Short mmCIF file of C-alpha atoms in Angstrom, two decimals:
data_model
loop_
_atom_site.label_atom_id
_atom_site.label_comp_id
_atom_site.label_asym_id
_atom_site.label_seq_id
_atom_site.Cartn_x
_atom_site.Cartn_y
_atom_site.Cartn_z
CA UNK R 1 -89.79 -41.88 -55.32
CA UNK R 2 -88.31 -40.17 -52.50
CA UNK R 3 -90.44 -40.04 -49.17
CA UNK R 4 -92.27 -36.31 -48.88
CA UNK R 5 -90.92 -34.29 -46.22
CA UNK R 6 -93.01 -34.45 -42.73
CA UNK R 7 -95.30 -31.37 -42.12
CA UNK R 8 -93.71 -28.64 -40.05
CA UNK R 9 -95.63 -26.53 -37.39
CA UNK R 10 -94.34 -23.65 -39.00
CA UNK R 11 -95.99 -24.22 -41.98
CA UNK R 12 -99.18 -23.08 -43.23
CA UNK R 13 -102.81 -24.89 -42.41
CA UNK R 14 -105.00 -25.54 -45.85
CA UNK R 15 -107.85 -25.32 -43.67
CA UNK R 16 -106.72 -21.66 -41.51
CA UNK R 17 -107.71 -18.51 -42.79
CA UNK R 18 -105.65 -18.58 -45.62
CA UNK R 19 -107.62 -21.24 -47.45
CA UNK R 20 -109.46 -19.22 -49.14
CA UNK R 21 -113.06 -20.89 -48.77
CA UNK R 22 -115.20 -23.50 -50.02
CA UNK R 23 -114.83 -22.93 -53.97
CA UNK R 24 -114.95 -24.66 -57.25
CA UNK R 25 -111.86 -23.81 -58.47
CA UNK R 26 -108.85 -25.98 -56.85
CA UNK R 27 -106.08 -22.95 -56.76
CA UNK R 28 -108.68 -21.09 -54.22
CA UNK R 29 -108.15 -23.47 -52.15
CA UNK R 30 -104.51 -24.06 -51.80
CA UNK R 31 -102.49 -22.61 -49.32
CA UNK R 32 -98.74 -21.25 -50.70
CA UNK R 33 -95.62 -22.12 -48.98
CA UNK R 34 -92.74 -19.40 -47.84
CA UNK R 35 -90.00 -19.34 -49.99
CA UNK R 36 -87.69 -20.61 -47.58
CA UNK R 37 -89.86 -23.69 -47.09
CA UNK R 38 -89.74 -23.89 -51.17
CA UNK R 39 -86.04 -24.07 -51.31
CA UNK R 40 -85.82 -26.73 -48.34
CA UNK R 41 -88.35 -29.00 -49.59
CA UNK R 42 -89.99 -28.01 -53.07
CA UNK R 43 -93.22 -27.66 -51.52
CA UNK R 44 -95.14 -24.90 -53.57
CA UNK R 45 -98.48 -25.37 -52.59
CA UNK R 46 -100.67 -27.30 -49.33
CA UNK R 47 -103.59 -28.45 -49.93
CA UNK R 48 -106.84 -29.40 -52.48
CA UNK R 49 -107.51 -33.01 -53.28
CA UNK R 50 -106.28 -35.15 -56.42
CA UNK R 51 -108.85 -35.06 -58.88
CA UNK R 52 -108.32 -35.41 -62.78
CA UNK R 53 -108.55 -31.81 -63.51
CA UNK R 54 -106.38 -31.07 -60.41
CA UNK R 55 -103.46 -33.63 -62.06
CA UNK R 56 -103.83 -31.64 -65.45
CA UNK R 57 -104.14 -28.25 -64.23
CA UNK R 58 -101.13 -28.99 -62.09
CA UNK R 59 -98.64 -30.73 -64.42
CA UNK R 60 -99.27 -27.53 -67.14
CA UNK R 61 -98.59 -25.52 -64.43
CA UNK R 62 -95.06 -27.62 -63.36
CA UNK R 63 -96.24 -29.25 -60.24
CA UNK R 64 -97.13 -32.72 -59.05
CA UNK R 65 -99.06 -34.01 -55.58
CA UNK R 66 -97.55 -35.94 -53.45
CA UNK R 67 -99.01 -36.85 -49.86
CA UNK R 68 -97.36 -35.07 -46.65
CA UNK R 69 -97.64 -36.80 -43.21
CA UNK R 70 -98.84 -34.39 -40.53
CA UNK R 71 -97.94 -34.45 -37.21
CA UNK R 72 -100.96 -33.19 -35.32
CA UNK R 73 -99.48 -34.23 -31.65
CA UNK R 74 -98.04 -36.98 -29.55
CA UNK R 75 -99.39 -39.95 -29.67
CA UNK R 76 -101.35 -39.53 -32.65
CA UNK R 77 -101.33 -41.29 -35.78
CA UNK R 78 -99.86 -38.72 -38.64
CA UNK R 79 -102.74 -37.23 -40.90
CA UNK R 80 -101.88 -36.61 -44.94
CA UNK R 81 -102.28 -33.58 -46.90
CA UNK R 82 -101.43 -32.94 -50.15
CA UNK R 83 -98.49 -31.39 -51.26
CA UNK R 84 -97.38 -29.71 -54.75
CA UNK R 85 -94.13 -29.83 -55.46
CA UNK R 86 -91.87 -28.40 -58.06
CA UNK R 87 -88.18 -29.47 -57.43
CA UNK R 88 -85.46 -26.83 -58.03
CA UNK R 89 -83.82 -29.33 -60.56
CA UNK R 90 -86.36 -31.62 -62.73
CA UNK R 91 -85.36 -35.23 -63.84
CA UNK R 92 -85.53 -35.13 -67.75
CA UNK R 93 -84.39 -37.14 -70.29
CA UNK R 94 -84.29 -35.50 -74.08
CA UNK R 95 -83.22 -36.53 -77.34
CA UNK R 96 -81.37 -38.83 -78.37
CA UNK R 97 -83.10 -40.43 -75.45
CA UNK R 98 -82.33 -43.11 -73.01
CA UNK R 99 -78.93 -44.81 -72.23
CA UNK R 100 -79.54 -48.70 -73.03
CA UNK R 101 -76.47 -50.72 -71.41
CA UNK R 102 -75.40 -53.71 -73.46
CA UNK R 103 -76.60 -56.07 -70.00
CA UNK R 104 -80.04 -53.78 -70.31
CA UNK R 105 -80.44 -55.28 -74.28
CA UNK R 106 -79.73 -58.70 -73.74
CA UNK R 107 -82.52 -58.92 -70.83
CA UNK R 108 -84.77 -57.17 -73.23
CA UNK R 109 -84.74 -59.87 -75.46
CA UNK R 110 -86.69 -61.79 -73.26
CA UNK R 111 -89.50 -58.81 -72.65
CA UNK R 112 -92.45 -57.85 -74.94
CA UNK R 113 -93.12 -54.04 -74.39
CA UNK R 114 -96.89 -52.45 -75.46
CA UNK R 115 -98.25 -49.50 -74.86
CA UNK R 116 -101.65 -48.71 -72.82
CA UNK R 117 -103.05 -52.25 -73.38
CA UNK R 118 -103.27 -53.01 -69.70
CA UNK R 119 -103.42 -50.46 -67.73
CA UNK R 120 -105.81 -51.02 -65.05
CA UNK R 121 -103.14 -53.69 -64.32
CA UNK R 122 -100.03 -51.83 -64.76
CA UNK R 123 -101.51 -49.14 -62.20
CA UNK R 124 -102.25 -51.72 -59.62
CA UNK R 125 -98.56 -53.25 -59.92
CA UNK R 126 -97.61 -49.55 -59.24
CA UNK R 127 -100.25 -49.02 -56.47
CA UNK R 128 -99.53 -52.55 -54.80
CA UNK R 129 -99.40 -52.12 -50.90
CA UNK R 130 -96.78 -54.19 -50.59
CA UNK R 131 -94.01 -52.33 -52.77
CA UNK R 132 -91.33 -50.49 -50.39
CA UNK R 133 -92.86 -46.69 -51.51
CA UNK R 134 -95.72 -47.69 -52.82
CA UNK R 135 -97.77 -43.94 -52.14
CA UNK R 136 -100.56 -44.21 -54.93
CA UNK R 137 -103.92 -44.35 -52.78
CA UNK R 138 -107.65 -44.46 -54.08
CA UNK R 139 -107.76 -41.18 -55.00
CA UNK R 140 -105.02 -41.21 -57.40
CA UNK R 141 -106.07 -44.20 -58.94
CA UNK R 142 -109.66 -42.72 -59.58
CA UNK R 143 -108.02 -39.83 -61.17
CA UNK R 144 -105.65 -41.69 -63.37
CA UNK R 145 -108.51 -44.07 -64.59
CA UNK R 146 -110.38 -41.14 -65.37
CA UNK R 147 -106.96 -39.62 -67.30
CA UNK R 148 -106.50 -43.01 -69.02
CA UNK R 149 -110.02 -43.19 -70.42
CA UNK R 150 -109.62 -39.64 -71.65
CA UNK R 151 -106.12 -40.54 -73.56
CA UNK R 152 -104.13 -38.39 -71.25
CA UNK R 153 -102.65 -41.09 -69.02
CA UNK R 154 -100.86 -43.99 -70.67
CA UNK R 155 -99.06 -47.33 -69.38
CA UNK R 156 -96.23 -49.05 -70.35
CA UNK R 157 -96.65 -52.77 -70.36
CA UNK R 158 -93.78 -55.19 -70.10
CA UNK R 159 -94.32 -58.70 -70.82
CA UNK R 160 -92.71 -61.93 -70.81
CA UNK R 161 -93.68 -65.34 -71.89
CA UNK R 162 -97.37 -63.49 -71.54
CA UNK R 163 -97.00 -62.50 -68.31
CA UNK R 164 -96.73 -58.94 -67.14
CA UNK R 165 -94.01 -58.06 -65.02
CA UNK R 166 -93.20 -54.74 -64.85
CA UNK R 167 -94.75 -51.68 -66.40
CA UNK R 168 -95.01 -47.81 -65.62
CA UNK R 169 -98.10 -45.23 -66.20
CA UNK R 170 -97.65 -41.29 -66.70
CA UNK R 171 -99.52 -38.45 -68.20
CA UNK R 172 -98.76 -37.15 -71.31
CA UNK R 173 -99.20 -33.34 -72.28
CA UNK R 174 -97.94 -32.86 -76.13
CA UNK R 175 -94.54 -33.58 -76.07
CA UNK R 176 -94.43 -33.75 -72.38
CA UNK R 177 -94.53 -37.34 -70.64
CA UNK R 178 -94.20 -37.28 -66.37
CA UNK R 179 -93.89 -40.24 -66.16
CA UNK R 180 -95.41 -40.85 -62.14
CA UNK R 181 -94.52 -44.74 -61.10
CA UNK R 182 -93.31 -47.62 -62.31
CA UNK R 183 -92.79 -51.41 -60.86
CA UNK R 184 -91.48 -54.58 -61.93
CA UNK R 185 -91.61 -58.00 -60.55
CA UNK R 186 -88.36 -59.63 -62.69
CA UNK R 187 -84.69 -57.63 -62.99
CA UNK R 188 -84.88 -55.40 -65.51
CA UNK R 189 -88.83 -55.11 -66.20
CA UNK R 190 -89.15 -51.37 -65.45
CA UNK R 191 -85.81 -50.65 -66.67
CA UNK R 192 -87.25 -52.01 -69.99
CA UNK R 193 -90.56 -50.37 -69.69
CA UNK R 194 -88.57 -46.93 -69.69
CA UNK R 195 -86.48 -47.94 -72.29
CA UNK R 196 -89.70 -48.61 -74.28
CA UNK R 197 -91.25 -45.02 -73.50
CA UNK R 198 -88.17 -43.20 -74.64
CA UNK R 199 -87.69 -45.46 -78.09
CA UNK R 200 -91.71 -44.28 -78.78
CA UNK R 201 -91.46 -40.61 -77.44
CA UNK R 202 -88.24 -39.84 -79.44
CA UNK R 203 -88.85 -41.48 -82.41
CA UNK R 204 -92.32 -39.31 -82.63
CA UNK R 205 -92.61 -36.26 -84.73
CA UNK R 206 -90.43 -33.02 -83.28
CA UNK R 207 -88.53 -36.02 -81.04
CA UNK R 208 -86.05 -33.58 -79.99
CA UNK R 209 -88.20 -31.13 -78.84
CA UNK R 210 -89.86 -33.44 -76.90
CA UNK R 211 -89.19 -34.99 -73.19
CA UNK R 212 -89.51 -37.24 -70.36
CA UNK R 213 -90.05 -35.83 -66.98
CA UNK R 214 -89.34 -38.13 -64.05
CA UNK R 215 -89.65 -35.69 -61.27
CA UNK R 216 -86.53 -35.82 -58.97
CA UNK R 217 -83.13 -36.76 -60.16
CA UNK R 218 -81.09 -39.70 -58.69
CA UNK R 219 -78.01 -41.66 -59.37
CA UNK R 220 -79.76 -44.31 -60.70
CA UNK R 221 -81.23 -42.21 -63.63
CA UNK R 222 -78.65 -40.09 -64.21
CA UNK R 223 -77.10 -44.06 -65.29
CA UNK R 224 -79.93 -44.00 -67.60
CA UNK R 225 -79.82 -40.45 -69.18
CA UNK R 226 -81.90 -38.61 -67.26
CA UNK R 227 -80.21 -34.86 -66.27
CA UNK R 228 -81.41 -32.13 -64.07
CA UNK R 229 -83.32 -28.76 -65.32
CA UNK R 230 -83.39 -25.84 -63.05
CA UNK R 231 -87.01 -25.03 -62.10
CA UNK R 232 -87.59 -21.70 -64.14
CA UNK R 233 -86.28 -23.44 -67.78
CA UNK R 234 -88.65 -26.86 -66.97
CA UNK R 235 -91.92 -23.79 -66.61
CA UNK R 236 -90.33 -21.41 -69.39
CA UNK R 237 -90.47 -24.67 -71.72
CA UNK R 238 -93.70 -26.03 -70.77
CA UNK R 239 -96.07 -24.42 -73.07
CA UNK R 240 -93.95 -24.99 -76.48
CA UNK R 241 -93.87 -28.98 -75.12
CA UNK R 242 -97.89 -29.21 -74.56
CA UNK R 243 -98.45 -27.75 -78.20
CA UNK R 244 -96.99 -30.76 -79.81
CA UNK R 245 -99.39 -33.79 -80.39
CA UNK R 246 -99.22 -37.16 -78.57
CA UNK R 247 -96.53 -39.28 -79.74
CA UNK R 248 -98.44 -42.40 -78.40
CA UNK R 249 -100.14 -44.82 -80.80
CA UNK R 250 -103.61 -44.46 -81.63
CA UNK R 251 -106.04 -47.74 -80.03
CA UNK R 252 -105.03 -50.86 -82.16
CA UNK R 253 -101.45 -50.26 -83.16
CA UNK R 254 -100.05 -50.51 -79.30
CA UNK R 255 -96.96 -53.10 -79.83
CA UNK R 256 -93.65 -52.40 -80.47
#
C-alpha cells in the first residue's frame, strides 16, 4: 500500500471549528478537504476514528481510512489522523477475473487456499510490525474482528504442507470485495491468495457484474488484471454491486 501523504499546514484541523461537535454520527465529525488537496492526494475527508460502522458506512460510500502523519512542529514526534481517501482511478479487477501466469500455477500446486477459516491469523500476518508497510493498528483490527464475526469481513487463507503462509482479509459488500491487505511469508503465497479470491468471486452468481477493489493501481497489478476506474463510475456503480448477495461460502464449505 502506498505510504499516505504527510499532513499539510494548509489543511484543515478535525478538531477546529469545522468539526462539527461531539456527535454520534461519524460524518459530523469529519472535516472535508479542498478540492485541490483532493486531486493532489485523494484525501476526501480528515478525521473520525475506525470503528466497524465507520469501515461500512465508508466503503458504501467509496472511501477507505488510512492513517496521516501530522507534523505538529520541530522536534516533535508526528501525530496520526485519519484520512478517507477515494483515488481518482480505483484498482479493480472484473470478469473474467485474474491473470494466472503459467510460473503463478505451478507454485500453486504446492498451496492449499480456504476461505475465512483462520482469520484471526491471517489478520495478524497482515498486521505484523515487522512487514515493510505494515499500517493496520489496534483499532483496525478491533473493527475487522467485529466485521468478520458479522460475515462482512472475510480472509483468504493460503496453506502449505499445513502451514499458513500467506493470506489476505477484505470486506465484502454484495458483489463488492476491497480487498484491504494481504502478506505472505513464501514466493507466491499472496499472489495465490488473490488468485483464490477472484476464482470464488467470479465464479459466484452475476460474476460479471461483480468486482474486486484493491484501492490504488500499480504495475504490479496491472500484471495481474487489475485496471483503473475513474472515481465517479467506481460511486455511480456502487449501489447495483452491494445489491448482489455474498459470493463467499456459507460456514462449513470453506475449501477450494
Amino acid at each position: 500500500m502506498p505510504r499516505p501523504p504527510t499532513w499539510r499546514e494548509s489543511w484543515p484541523s478535525p478538531m477546529g471549528s469545522g468539526a462539527g461537535g461531539p456527535s454520534s454520527r461519524w460524518e459530523d465529525r469529519l472535516v472535508p478537504v479542498s478540492p485541490e488537496v483532493t486531486a493532489e492526494t485523494d484525501v476526501v475527508l480528515l478525521g473520525g476514528a475506525v470503528t466497524a460502522a465507520t469501515l461500512l458506512s465508508s466503503y458504501r460510500q467509496g472511501l477507505f481510512p488510512m492513517g496521516i502523519d501530522v507534523e505538529t512542529g520541530a522536534g516533535v514526534p508526528p501525530e496520526t489522523v485519519c484520512g478517507w481517501f477515494a483515488p481518482a482511478q480505483r484498482a479493480v479487477l472484473r470478469y473474467p477475473g485474474m491473470h494466472v501466469s503459467r510460473s503463478l500455477r505451478r507454485s500453486m500446486r504446492d498451496f492449499q487456499v480456504t476461505f475465512d477459516r483462520d482469520f484471526g491469523a491471517v489478520l495478524a500476518g497482515c498486521a505484523d510490525p515487522r512487514r515493510a508497510g505494515s499500517w493496520i493498528t489496534a483499532e483496525y483490527e478491533a473493527a475487522y474482528r467485529e466485521l468478520a464475526a458479522a460475515g462482512c469481513a472475510h480472509s483468504v487463507e493460503v496453506w502449505r504442507e499445513g502451514r499458513l503462509v500467506g493470506g489476505l482479509i477484505g470486506i465484502e459488500l454484495g458483489g463488492l470485495f476491497c480487498a484491504d491487505s494481504k502478506f505472505r511469508t513464501v514466493t507466491d503465497a499472496s499472489k495465490a491468495a488473490v488468485a483464490g479470491l477472484s476464482q470464488l468471486v467470479f465464479s459466484a452468481p452475476a460474476a460479471e457484474r461483480r468486482m474486486i477493489d484493491a484501492q490504488w493501481l500499480t504495475g504490479h497489478l496491472a500484471s495481474l488484471g487489475f485496471t483503473g476506474l475513474d472515481r465517479a463510475d467506481y460511486e455511480a456503480g456502487l449501489s447495483d454491486l452491494v445489491a448482489l448477495p455474498s459470493a463467499f461460502p456459507a460456514p462449513g464449505s470453506r475449501t477450494r
